[in-house]
CSV table of N, CA, C and O in Angstrom, one decimal:
chain,number,residue,atom,x,y,z
T,141,UNK,N,0.8,-1.2,0.0
T,141,UNK,CA,0.0,0.0,0.0
T,141,UNK,C,0.9,1.2,0.0
T,141,UNK,O,1.9,1.3,0.7
T,142,UNK,N,0.5,2.2,-0.8
T,142,UNK,CA,1.3,3.4,-0.9
T,142,UNK,C,1.0,4.3,0.3
T,142,UNK,O,0.0,4.3,0.9
T,143,UNK,N,2.0,5.2,0.6
T,143,UNK,CA,1.9,6.2,1.6
T,143,UNK,C,1.1,7.4,1.1
T,143,UNK,O,1.7,8.2,0.4
T,144,UNK,N,-0.2,7.5,1.5
T,144,UNK,CA,-1.0,8.5,0.9
T,144,UNK,C,-0.6,9.9,1.4
T,144,UNK,O,-0.9,10.9,0.8
T,145,UNK,N,0.0,10.0,2.6
T,145,UNK,CA,0.4,11.3,3.1
T,145,UNK,C,1.5,11.9,2.2
T,145,UNK,O,1.5,13.1,2.0
T,146,UNK,N,2.3,11.1,1.7
T,146,UNK,CA,3.4,11.5,0.7
T,146,UNK,C,2.7,12.0,-0.5
T,146,UNK,O,3.1,13.1,-1.1
T,147,UNK,N,1.7,11.3,-1.0
T,147,UNK,CA,1.0,11.7,-2.2
T,147,UNK,C,0.3,13.0,-2.0
T,147,UNK,O,0.3,13.9,-2.8
T,148,UNK,N,-0.4,13.1,-0.8
T,148,UNK,CA,-1.1,14.3,-0.5
T,148,UNK,C,-0.2,15.5,-0.5
T,148,UNK,O,-0.5,16.6,-1.0
T,149,UNK,N,1.0,15.4,0.1
T,149,UNK,CA,1.9,16.5,0.2
T,149,UNK,C,2.4,16.9,-1.2
T,149,UNK,O,2.6,18.1,-1.5
T,150,UNK,N,2.7,15.9,-2.1
T,150,UNK,CA,3.1,16.2,-3.4
T,150,UNK,C,2.0,17.0,-4.2
T,150,UNK,O,2.3,18.0,-4.8
T,151,UNK,N,0.8,16.5,-4.1
T,151,UNK,CA,-0.3,17.2,-4.7
T,151,UNK,C,-0.6,18.6,-4.2
T,151,UNK,O,-0.9,19.5,-5.0
T,152,UNK,N,-0.5,18.7,-2.9
T,152,UNK,CA,-0.6,20.1,-2.3
T,152,UNK,C,0.4,21.0,-2.8
T,152,UNK,O,0.1,22.2,-3.1
T,153,UNK,N,1.6,20.5,-3.0
T,153,UNK,CA,2.7,21.4,-3.5
T,153,UNK,C,2.5,21.7,-4.9
T,153,UNK,O,2.7,22.9,-5.3
T,154,UNK,N,2.0,20.8,-5.7
T,154,UNK,CA,1.9,21.0,-7.2
T,154,UNK,C,0.6,21.7,-7.5
T,154,UNK,O,0.4,22.1,-8.7
T,155,UNK,N,-0.3,21.9,-6.6
T,155,UNK,CA,-1.6,22.7,-6.9
T,155,UNK,C,-1.3,24.1,-7.2
T,155,UNK,O,-2.0,24.8,-8.0
T,156,UNK,N,-0.2,24.6,-6.7
T,156,UNK,CA,0.2,26.0,-6.9
T,156,UNK,C,0.9,26.2,-8.2
T,156,UNK,O,2.0,25.6,-8.5
T,157,UNK,N,0.4,27.0,-9.2
T,157,UNK,CA,1.0,27.2,-10.5
T,157,UNK,C,2.5,27.6,-10.5
T,157,UNK,O,3.3,27.1,-11.3
T,158,UNK,N,2.8,28.5,-9.5
T,158,UNK,CA,4.2,28.9,-9.4
T,158,UNK,C,5.2,27.8,-9.1
T,158,UNK,O,6.2,27.6,-9.7
T,159,UNK,N,4.7,26.9,-8.3
T,159,UNK,CA,5.5,25.7,-7.9
T,159,UNK,C,5.7,24.8,-9.1
T,159,UNK,O,6.8,24.2,-9.3
T,160,UNK,N,4.6,24.6,-9.9
T,160,UNK,CA,4.7,23.8,-11.1
T,160,UNK,C,5.7,24.4,-12.1
T,160,UNK,O,6.5,23.7,-12.7
T,161,UNK,N,5.7,25.7,-12.2
T,161,UNK,CA,6.6,26.4,-13.1
T,161,UNK,C,8.1,26.2,-12.6
T,161,UNK,O,9.0,26.0,-13.4
T,162,UNK,N,8.2,26.2,-11.3
T,162,UNK,CA,9.6,26.0,-10.7
T,162,UNK,C,10.1,24.6,-11.0
T,162,UNK,O,11.2,24.4,-11.4
T,163,UNK,N,9.2,23.6,-10.8
T,163,UNK,CA,9.6,22.2,-11.1
T,163,UNK,C,9.9,22.1,-12.6
T,163,UNK,O,10.8,21.4,-13.0
T,164,UNK,N,9.1,22.7,-13.4
T,164,UNK,CA,9.3,22.7,-14.9
T,164,UNK,C,10.7,23.3,-15.2
T,164,UNK,O,11.5,22.7,-16.0
T,165,UNK,N,11.0,24.4,-14.6
T,165,UNK,CA,12.3,25.0,-14.8
T,165,UNK,C,13.5,24.1,-14.4
T,165,UNK,O,14.5,24.0,-15.0
T,166,UNK,N,13.3,23.6,-13.2
T,166,UNK,CA,14.4,22.7,-12.6
T,166,UNK,C,14.5,21.4,-13.4
T,166,UNK,O,15.5,20.8,-13.3
T,167,UNK,N,13.5,21.0,-14.1
T,167,UNK,CA,13.6,19.8,-14.9
T,167,UNK,C,14.6,20.0,-16.1
T,167,UNK,O,15.1,19.0,-16.6
T,168,UNK,N,14.9,21.2,-16.4
T,168,UNK,CA,15.9,21.5,-17.4
T,168,UNK,C,17.3,21.6,-16.8
T,168,UNK,O,18.3,21.7,-17.6
T,169,UNK,N,17.4,21.6,-15.5
T,169,UNK,CA,18.7,21.7,-14.8
T,169,UNK,C,18.7,22.5,-13.6
T,169,UNK,O,17.7,23.2,-13.4
T,170,UNK,N,19.8,22.4,-12.8
T,170,UNK,CA,19.8,23.2,-11.5
T,170,UNK,C,19.8,24.7,-11.8
T,170,UNK,O,20.1,25.2,-12.8
T,171,UNK,N,19.3,25.4,-10.8
T,171,UNK,CA,19.2,26.8,-10.8
T,171,UNK,C,19.3,27.4,-9.4
T,171,UNK,O,19.0,26.8,-8.4
T,172,UNK,N,19.9,28.6,-9.4
T,172,UNK,CA,20.0,29.3,-8.1
T,172,UNK,C,18.6,29.9,-7.8
T,172,UNK,O,17.7,30.1,-8.6
T,173,UNK,N,18.4,30.3,-6.5
T,173,UNK,CA,17.1,30.8,-6.1
T,173,UNK,C,16.9,32.1,-6.8
T,173,UNK,O,15.8,32.4,-7.3
T,174,UNK,N,17.9,32.9,-7.1
T,174,UNK,CA,17.8,34.2,-7.8
T,174,UNK,C,17.3,33.9,-9.2
T,174,UNK,O,16.5,34.6,-9.7
T,175,UNK,N,17.9,32.9,-9.9
T,175,UNK,CA,17.4,32.6,-11.2
T,175,UNK,C,16.0,32.1,-11.2
T,175,UNK,O,15.2,32.4,-12.2
T,176,UNK,N,15.6,31.4,-10.2
T,176,UNK,CA,14.2,30.9,-10.1
T,176,UNK,C,13.2,32.0,-9.9
T,176,UNK,O,12.1,32.0,-10.4
T,177,UNK,N,13.7,33.0,-9.1
T,177,UNK,CA,12.8,34.2,-8.7
T,177,UNK,C,12.6,35.1,-9.9
T,177,UNK,O,11.5,35.8,-10.0
T,178,UNK,N,13.6,35.2,-10.7
T,178,UNK,CA,13.6,36.2,-11.8
T,178,UNK,C,12.3,36.3,-12.6
T,178,UNK,O,11.7,37.4,-12.8
T,179,UNK,N,11.7,35.2,-13.2
T,179,UNK,CA,10.5,35.4,-14.0
T,179,UNK,C,9.2,35.6,-13.3
T,179,UNK,O,8.2,36.0,-13.9
T,180,UNK,N,9.2,35.5,-12.0
T,180,UNK,CA,8.0,35.6,-11.3
T,180,UNK,C,7.6,37.0,-10.7
T,180,UNK,O,6.5,37.3,-10.4
T,181,UNK,N,8.6,37.9,-10.7
T,181,UNK,CA,8.3,39.2,-10.1
T,181,UNK,C,7.8,39.2,-8.7
T,181,UNK,O,7.0,40.0,-8.3
T,182,UNK,N,8.3,38.3,-7.9
T,182,UNK,CA,7.9,38.2,-6.5
T,182,UNK,C,9.2,38.4,-5.6
T,182,UNK,O,10.3,38.3,-6.1
T,183,UNK,N,8.9,38.6,-4.4
T,183,UNK,CA,10.1,38.7,-3.5
T,183,UNK,C,10.9,37.4,-3.3
T,183,UNK,O,10.3,36.3,-3.5
T,184,UNK,N,12.1,37.6,-2.9
T,184,UNK,CA,13.0,36.5,-2.7
T,184,UNK,C,12.4,35.6,-1.6
T,184,UNK,O,12.4,34.4,-1.7
T,185,UNK,N,11.8,36.2,-0.6
T,185,UNK,CA,11.2,35.4,0.5
T,185,UNK,C,10.0,34.6,0.0
T,185,UNK,O,9.8,33.5,0.5
T,186,UNK,N,9.2,35.1,-0.9
T,186,UNK,CA,8.1,34.4,-1.4
T,186,UNK,C,8.5,33.2,-2.2
T,186,UNK,O,8.0,32.1,-2.1
T,187,UNK,N,9.6,33.4,-3.0
T,187,UNK,CA,10.1,32.3,-3.8
T,187,UNK,C,10.7,31.2,-2.8
T,187,UNK,O,10.5,30.0,-3.0
T,188,UNK,N,11.3,31.6,-1.8
T,188,UNK,CA,11.9,30.7,-0.8
T,188,UNK,C,10.8,29.8,-0.2
T,188,UNK,O,11.0,28.6,0.1
T,189,UNK,N,9.6,30.4,0.1
T,189,UNK,CA,8.5,29.7,0.7
T,189,UNK,C,8.0,28.6,-0.3
T,189,UNK,O,7.8,27.5,0.1
T,190,UNK,N,8.0,28.9,-1.6
T,190,UNK,CA,7.6,27.9,-2.6
T,190,UNK,C,8.6,26.8,-2.6
T,190,UNK,O,8.3,25.6,-2.7
T,191,UNK,N,9.9,27.2,-2.6
T,191,UNK,CA,11.0,26.2,-2.6
T,191,UNK,C,10.9,25.3,-1.4
T,191,UNK,O,11.1,24.1,-1.5
T,192,UNK,N,10.6,25.9,-0.2
T,192,UNK,CA,10.5,25.1,1.0
T,192,UNK,C,9.4,24.0,0.9
T,192,UNK,O,9.6,22.9,1.3
T,193,UNK,N,8.3,24.4,0.3
T,193,UNK,CA,7.2,23.5,0.1
T,193,UNK,C,7.5,22.4,-0.8
T,193,UNK,O,7.2,21.2,-0.6
T,194,UNK,N,8.2,22.7,-1.9
T,194,UNK,CA,8.7,21.7,-2.9
T,194,UNK,C,9.7,20.7,-2.2
T,194,UNK,O,9.7,19.5,-2.5
T,195,UNK,N,10.6,21.3,-1.4
T,195,UNK,CA,11.6,20.5,-0.8
T,195,UNK,C,11.0,19.6,0.3
T,195,UNK,O,11.4,18.5,0.5
T,196,UNK,N,10.0,20.1,1.0
T,196,UNK,CA,9.4,19.4,2.1
T,196,UNK,C,8.7,18.1,1.6
T,196,UNK,O,8.7,17.1,2.3
T,197,UNK,N,8.2,18.2,0.4
T,197,UNK,CA,7.5,17.0,-0.1
T,197,UNK,C,8.4,16.1,-0.9
T,197,UNK,O,8.0,15.1,-1.4
T,198,UNK,N,9.7,16.5,-1.0
T,198,UNK,CA,10.7,15.6,-1.7
T,198,UNK,C,10.8,15.8,-3.2
T,198,UNK,O,11.4,15.0,-3.9
T,199,UNK,N,10.2,16.9,-3.8
T,199,UNK,CA,10.3,17.1,-5.2
T,199,UNK,C,11.6,17.7,-5.6
T,199,UNK,O,12.1,17.5,-6.8
T,200,UNK,N,12.2,18.5,-4.8
T,200,UNK,CA,13.4,19.2,-5.1
T,200,UNK,C,14.4,19.1,-3.9
T,200,UNK,O,14.0,18.7,-2.8
T,201,UNK,N,15.6,19.4,-4.1
T,201,UNK,CA,16.6,19.5,-3.0
T,201,UNK,C,17.4,20.7,-3.3
T,201,UNK,O,17.5,21.2,-4.4
T,202,UNK,N,18.0,21.3,-2.3
T,202,UNK,CA,18.8,22.5,-2.5
T,202,UNK,C,20.1,22.3,-1.6
T,202,UNK,O,20.1,21.6,-0.6
T,203,UNK,N,21.1,23.1,-2.0
T,203,UNK,CA,22.3,23.2,-1.2
T,203,UNK,C,22.8,24.6,-1.3
T,203,UNK,O,22.7,25.3,-2.3
T,204,UNK,N,23.4,25.0,-0.1
T,204,UNK,CA,23.9,26.3,-0.1
T,204,UNK,C,25.4,26.3,0.0
T,204,UNK,O,26.0,25.6,0.9
T,205,UNK,N,26.0,27.0,-0.9
T,205,UNK,CA,27.5,27.1,-0.9
T,205,UNK,C,27.8,28.6,-0.9
T,205,UNK,O,27.5,29.3,-1.8
T,206,UNK,N,28.4,29.0,0.3
T,206,UNK,CA,28.6,30.4,0.5
T,206,UNK,C,27.2,31.1,0.6
T,206,UNK,O,26.4,30.7,1.5
T,207,UNK,N,27.0,32.1,-0.2
T,207,UNK,CA,25.7,32.8,-0.2
T,207,UNK,C,24.8,32.4,-1.2
T,207,UNK,O,23.7,33.0,-1.4
T,208,UNK,N,25.1,31.4,-2.0
T,208,UNK,CA,24.3,31.0,-3.1
T,208,UNK,C,23.6,29.6,-2.8
T,208,UNK,O,24.3,28.6,-2.5
T,209,UNK,N,22.3,29.6,-2.9
T,209,UNK,CA,21.5,28.4,-2.8
T,209,UNK,C,21.1,27.9,-4.2
T,209,UNK,O,20.5,28.6,-4.9
T,210,UNK,N,21.5,26.7,-4.5
T,210,UNK,CA,21.2,26.1,-5.7
T,210,UNK,C,20.2,24.9,-5.5
T,210,UNK,O,20.3,24.1,-4.6
T,211,UNK,N,19.2,24.9,-6.4
T,211,UNK,CA,18.1,23.9,-6.3
T,211,UNK,C,18.2,23.0,-7.5
T,211,UNK,O,18.6,23.4,-8.6
T,212,UNK,N,17.7,21.8,-7.3
T,212,UNK,CA,17.7,20.8,-8.4
T,212,UNK,C,16.5,19.8,-8.1
T,212,UNK,O,16.1,19.7,-7.0
T,213,UNK,N,16.1,19.2,-9.2
T,213,UNK,CA,15.0,18.2,-9.1
T,213,UNK,C,15.6,17.0,-8.2
T,213,UNK,O,16.7,16.6,-8.4
T,214,UNK,N,14.7,16.5,-7.4
T,214,UNK,CA,15.1,15.3,-6.6
T,214,UNK,C,14.7,14.0,-7.5
T,214,UNK,O,13.5,13.8,-7.8
T,215,UNK,N,15.7,13.3,-7.9
T,215,UNK,CA,15.4,12.0,-8.6
T,215,UNK,C,14.4,11.2,-7.9
T,215,UNK,O,14.6,10.9,-6.7
T,216,UNK,N,13.4,10.7,-8.5
T,216,UNK,CA,12.4,9.9,-7.9
T,216,UNK,C,11.4,10.6,-7.0
T,216,UNK,O,10.6,10.0,-6.4
T,217,UNK,N,11.4,11.9,-7.0
T,217,UNK,CA,10.5,12.7,-6.2
T,217,UNK,C,9.1,12.5,-6.6
T,217,UNK,O,8.2,12.6,-5.7
T,218,UNK,N,8.8,12.3,-7.8
T,218,UNK,CA,7.4,12.1,-8.3
T,218,UNK,C,7.0,10.6,-8.3
T,218,UNK,O,5.9,10.3,-8.6
T,219,UNK,N,8.0,9.8,-7.9
T,219,UNK,CA,7.7,8.3,-8.0
T,219,UNK,C,6.5,7.9,-7.2
T,219,UNK,O,5.6,7.1,-7.7
T,220,UNK,N,6.3,8.4,-5.9
T,220,UNK,CA,5.0,8.0,-5.2
T,220,UNK,C,3.8,8.3,-5.9
T,220,UNK,O,2.8,7.5,-6.0
T,221,UNK,N,3.7,9.5,-6.5
T,221,UNK,CA,2.5,9.9,-7.3
T,221,UNK,C,2.4,9.1,-8.6
T,221,UNK,O,1.3,8.7,-8.9
T,222,UNK,N,3.5,8.8,-9.3
T,222,UNK,CA,3.4,8.0,-10.5
T,222,UNK,C,3.0,6.6,-10.2
T,222,UNK,O,2.2,6.0,-10.9
T,223,UNK,N,3.4,6.1,-9.0
T,223,UNK,CA,3.0,4.7,-8.6
T,223,UNK,C,1.5,4.7,-8.3
T,223,UNK,O,0.8,3.8,-8.7
T,224,UNK,N,1.0,5.7,-7.6
T,224,UNK,CA,-0.4,5.8,-7.3
T,224,UNK,C,-1.2,5.9,-8.5
T,224,UNK,O,-2.2,5.2,-8.7
T,225,UNK,N,-0.8,6.7,-9.5
T,225,UNK,CA,-1.5,6.8,-10.8
T,225,UNK,C,-1.5,5.5,-11.5
T,225,UNK,O,-2.5,5.0,-12.1
T,226,UNK,N,-0.4,4.8,-11.6
T,226,UNK,CA,-0.2,3.5,-12.3
T,226,UNK,C,-1.1,2.5,-11.7
T,226,UNK,O,-1.7,1.7,-12.4
T,227,UNK,N,-1.3,2.5,-10.3
T,227,UNK,CA,-2.1,1.5,-9.7
T,227,UNK,C,-3.6,1.7,-10.1
T,227,UNK,O,-4.4,0.7,-10.1
T,228,UNK,N,-4.0,2.9,-10.5
T,228,UNK,CA,-5.3,3.1,-10.9
T,228,UNK,C,-5.5,3.0,-12.4
T,228,UNK,O,-6.6,2.6,-12.9
T,229,UNK,N,-4.5,3.3,-13.1
T,229,UNK,CA,-4.5,3.2,-14.6
T,229,UNK,C,-4.6,1.8,-15.1
T,229,UNK,O,-5.4,1.5,-16.0
T,230,UNK,N,-3.8,0.9,-14.5
T,230,UNK,CA,-3.8,-0.5,-15.0
T,230,UNK,C,-5.1,-1.2,-15.0
T,230,UNK,O,-5.6,-1.7,-16.0
T,231,UNK,N,-5.8,-1.2,-13.8
T,231,UNK,CA,-7.2,-1.8,-13.8
T,231,UNK,C,-8.1,-1.1,-14.8
T,231,UNK,O,-8.9,-1.8,-15.5
T,232,UNK,N,-8.1,0.2,-14.9
T,232,UNK,CA,-8.9,0.9,-15.9
T,232,UNK,C,-8.6,0.5,-17.3
T,232,UNK,O,-9.6,0.3,-18.1
T,233,UNK,N,-7.4,0.3,-17.6
T,233,UNK,CA,-7.0,-0.1,-19.0
T,233,UNK,C,-7.5,-1.5,-19.2
T,233,UNK,O,-7.9,-1.8,-20.3
T,234,UNK,N,-7.4,-2.4,-18.2
T,234,UNK,CA,-7.9,-3.8,-18.4
T,234,UNK,C,-9.4,-3.8,-18.7
T,234,UNK,O,-9.8,-4.5,-19.5
T,235,UNK,N,-10.1,-2.9,-18.0
T,235,UNK,CA,-11.6,-2.8,-18.2
T,235,UNK,C,-11.8,-2.3,-19.6
T,235,UNK,O,-12.7,-2.9,-20.3
T,236,UNK,N,-11.1,-1.4,-20.1
T,236,UNK,CA,-11.2,-0.9,-21.5
T,236,UNK,C,-10.9,-1.9,-22.5
T,236,UNK,O,-11.5,-2.1,-23.5
T,237,UNK,N,-9.8,-2.7,-22.2
T,237,UNK,CA,-9.4,-3.8,-23.1
T,237,UNK,C,-10.5,-4.8,-23.2
T,237,UNK,O,-10.8,-5.3,-24.3
T,238,UNK,N,-11.1,-5.1,-22.1
T,238,UNK,CA,-12.2,-6.1,-22.1
T,238,UNK,C,-13.4,-5.6,-22.8
T,238,UNK,O,-14.0,-6.3,-23.6
T,239,UNK,N,-13.7,-4.3,-22.6
T,239,UNK,CA,-14.8,-3.7,-23.4
T,239,UNK,C,-14.5,-3.8,-24.9
T,239,UNK,O,-15.4,-4.1,-25.6
T,240,UNK,N,-13.3,-3.5,-25.3
T,240,UNK,CA,-12.9,-3.6,-26.7
T,240,UNK,C,-13.1,-5.0,-27.2
T,240,UNK,O,-13.6,-5.2,-28.3
T,241,UNK,N,-12.8,-6.0,-26.4
T,241,UNK,CA,-13.0,-7.4,-26.8
T,241,UNK,C,-14.4,-7.7,-27.0
T,241,UNK,O,-14.9,-8.4,-28.0
T,242,UNK,N,-15.2,-7.3,-26.1
T,242,UNK,CA,-16.7,-7.5,-26.1
T,242,UNK,C,-17.3,-6.8,-27.4
T,242,UNK,O,-18.1,-7.5,-28.1
T,243,UNK,N,-16.9,-5.6,-27.6
T,243,UNK,CA,-17.4,-4.9,-28.8
T,243,UNK,C,-17.0,-5.6,-30.1
T,243,UNK,O,-17.7,-5.7,-31.0
T,244,UNK,N,-15.7,-6.1,-30.1
T,244,UNK,CA,-15.2,-6.8,-31.3
T,244,UNK,C,-16.0,-8.0,-31.5
T,244,UNK,O,-16.3,-8.4,-32.7
T,245,UNK,N,-16.3,-8.8,-30.4
T,245,UNK,CA,-17.1,-10.0,-30.6
T,245,UNK,C,-18.5,-9.7,-31.1
T,245,UNK,O,-19.0,-10.5,-31.9
T,246,UNK,N,-19.0,-8.6,-30.6
T,246,UNK,CA,-20.4,-8.2,-31.0
T,246,UNK,C,-20.4,-7.9,-32.5
T,246,UNK,O,-21.3,-8.3,-33.2
T,247,UNK,N,-19.4,-7.2,-33.0
T,247,UNK,CA,-19.3,-6.9,-34.4
T,247,UNK,C,-19.1,-8.1,-35.3
T,247,UNK,O,-19.6,-8.1,-36.4
T,248,UNK,N,-18.5,-9.2,-34.7
T,248,UNK,CA,-18.3,-10.4,-35.5
T,248,UNK,C,-19.4,-11.4,-35.4
T,248,UNK,O,-19.4,-12.5,-36.0
T,249,UNK,N,-20.4,-11.1,-34.6
T,249,UNK,CA,-21.5,-12.1,-34.3
T,249,UNK,C,-22.3,-12.2,-35.6
T,249,UNK,O,-22.4,-11.3,-36.4
T,250,UNK,N,-23.1,-13.3,-35.8
T,250,UNK,CA,-23.9,-13.5,-37.0
T,250,UNK,C,-24.9,-12.4,-37.1
T,250,UNK,O,-25.3,-11.8,-36.1
T,251,UNK,N,-25.4,-12.2,-38.3
T,251,UNK,CA,-26.4,-11.2,-38.5
T,251,UNK,C,-27.7,-11.5,-37.7
T,251,UNK,O,-28.1,-12.6,-37.5
T,252,UNK,N,-28.3,-10.4,-37.2
T,252,UNK,CA,-29.5,-10.6,-36.4
T,252,UNK,C,-30.7,-11.1,-37.4
T,252,UNK,O,-30.6,-10.8,-38.6
T,253,UNK,N,-31.7,-11.7,-36.9
T,253,UNK,CA,-32.8,-12.2,-37.7
T,253,UNK,C,-33.5,-11.0,-38.4
T,253,UNK,O,-33.9,-11.1,-39.6
T,254,UNK,N,-33.5,-9.9,-37.8
T,254,UNK,CA,-34.2,-8.7,-38.5
T,254,UNK,C,-33.4,-8.3,-39.7
T,254,UNK,O,-34.0,-8.0,-40.8
T,255,UNK,N,-32.0,-8.3,-39.6
T,255,UNK,CA,-31.2,-7.9,-40.8
T,255,UNK,C,-31.4,-8.9,-41.9
T,255,UNK,O,-31.5,-8.6,-43.1
T,256,UNK,N,-31.5,-10.2,-41.5
T,256,UNK,CA,-31.7,-11.3,-42.5
T,256,UNK,C,-33.0,-11.1,-43.2
T,256,UNK,O,-33.1,-11.2,-44.4
T,257,UNK,N,-34.1,-10.8,-42.5
T,257,UNK,CA,-35.4,-10.6,-43.1
T,257,UNK,C,-35.4,-9.4,-44.0
T,257,UNK,O,-36.0,-9.5,-45.1
T,258,UNK,N,-34.7,-8.3,-43.6
T,258,UNK,CA,-34.6,-7.1,-44.5
T,258,UNK,C,-33.9,-7.5,-45.8
T,258,UNK,O,-34.4,-7.0,-46.9
T,259,UNK,N,-32.9,-8.3,-45.7
T,259,UNK,CA,-32.2,-8.7,-47.0
T,259,UNK,C,-33.0,-9.5,-47.8
T,259,UNK,O,-33.1,-9.4,-49.1
T,260,UNK,N,-33.8,-10.4,-47.2
T,260,UNK,CA,-34.7,-11.3,-48.0
T,260,UNK,C,-35.8,-10.5,-48.7
T,260,UNK,O,-36.1,-10.9,-49.8
T,261,UNK,N,-36.3,-9.5,-48.1
T,261,UNK,CA,-37.3,-8.7,-48.7
T,261,UNK,C,-36.8,-7.9,-49.8
T,261,UNK,O,-37.6,-7.6,-50.8
T,262,UNK,N,-35.6,-7.5,-49.8
T,262,UNK,CA,-35.0,-6.7,-50.9
T,262,UNK,C,-34.8,-7.5,-52.2
T,262,UNK,O,-34.9,-7.0,-53.3
T,263,UNK,N,-34.7,-8.8,-52.1
T,263,UNK,CA,-34.4,-9.7,-53.3
T,263,UNK,C,-35.7,-10.2,-53.9
T,263,UNK,O,-36.8,-10.0,-53.6
């Protein structure tokens, strides 16, 4: 069974558009807090709060060297959410596959008596 509190914290972090944009930016490579703050037009403190939320749920990690804090994506940070989605997707896909089989069998079934009568009347 998956740890739903981990999934909940990831989803809470990603519900904020700014945080999703930060994750998107970090998926292209590490960046300093200043670089991450630049496109948002918000205070350094506000960006730090977003980063703390992303770090708390395990999506990113940061390290401070001197006065510069650099952030990067945490490998496997989205794994709990991906696993949770996969657990729900696989049964749903099986149901859809089975529905496809049933529909294919229906299409291949012999003609109904009504269709046969209609054809007989045409000749």
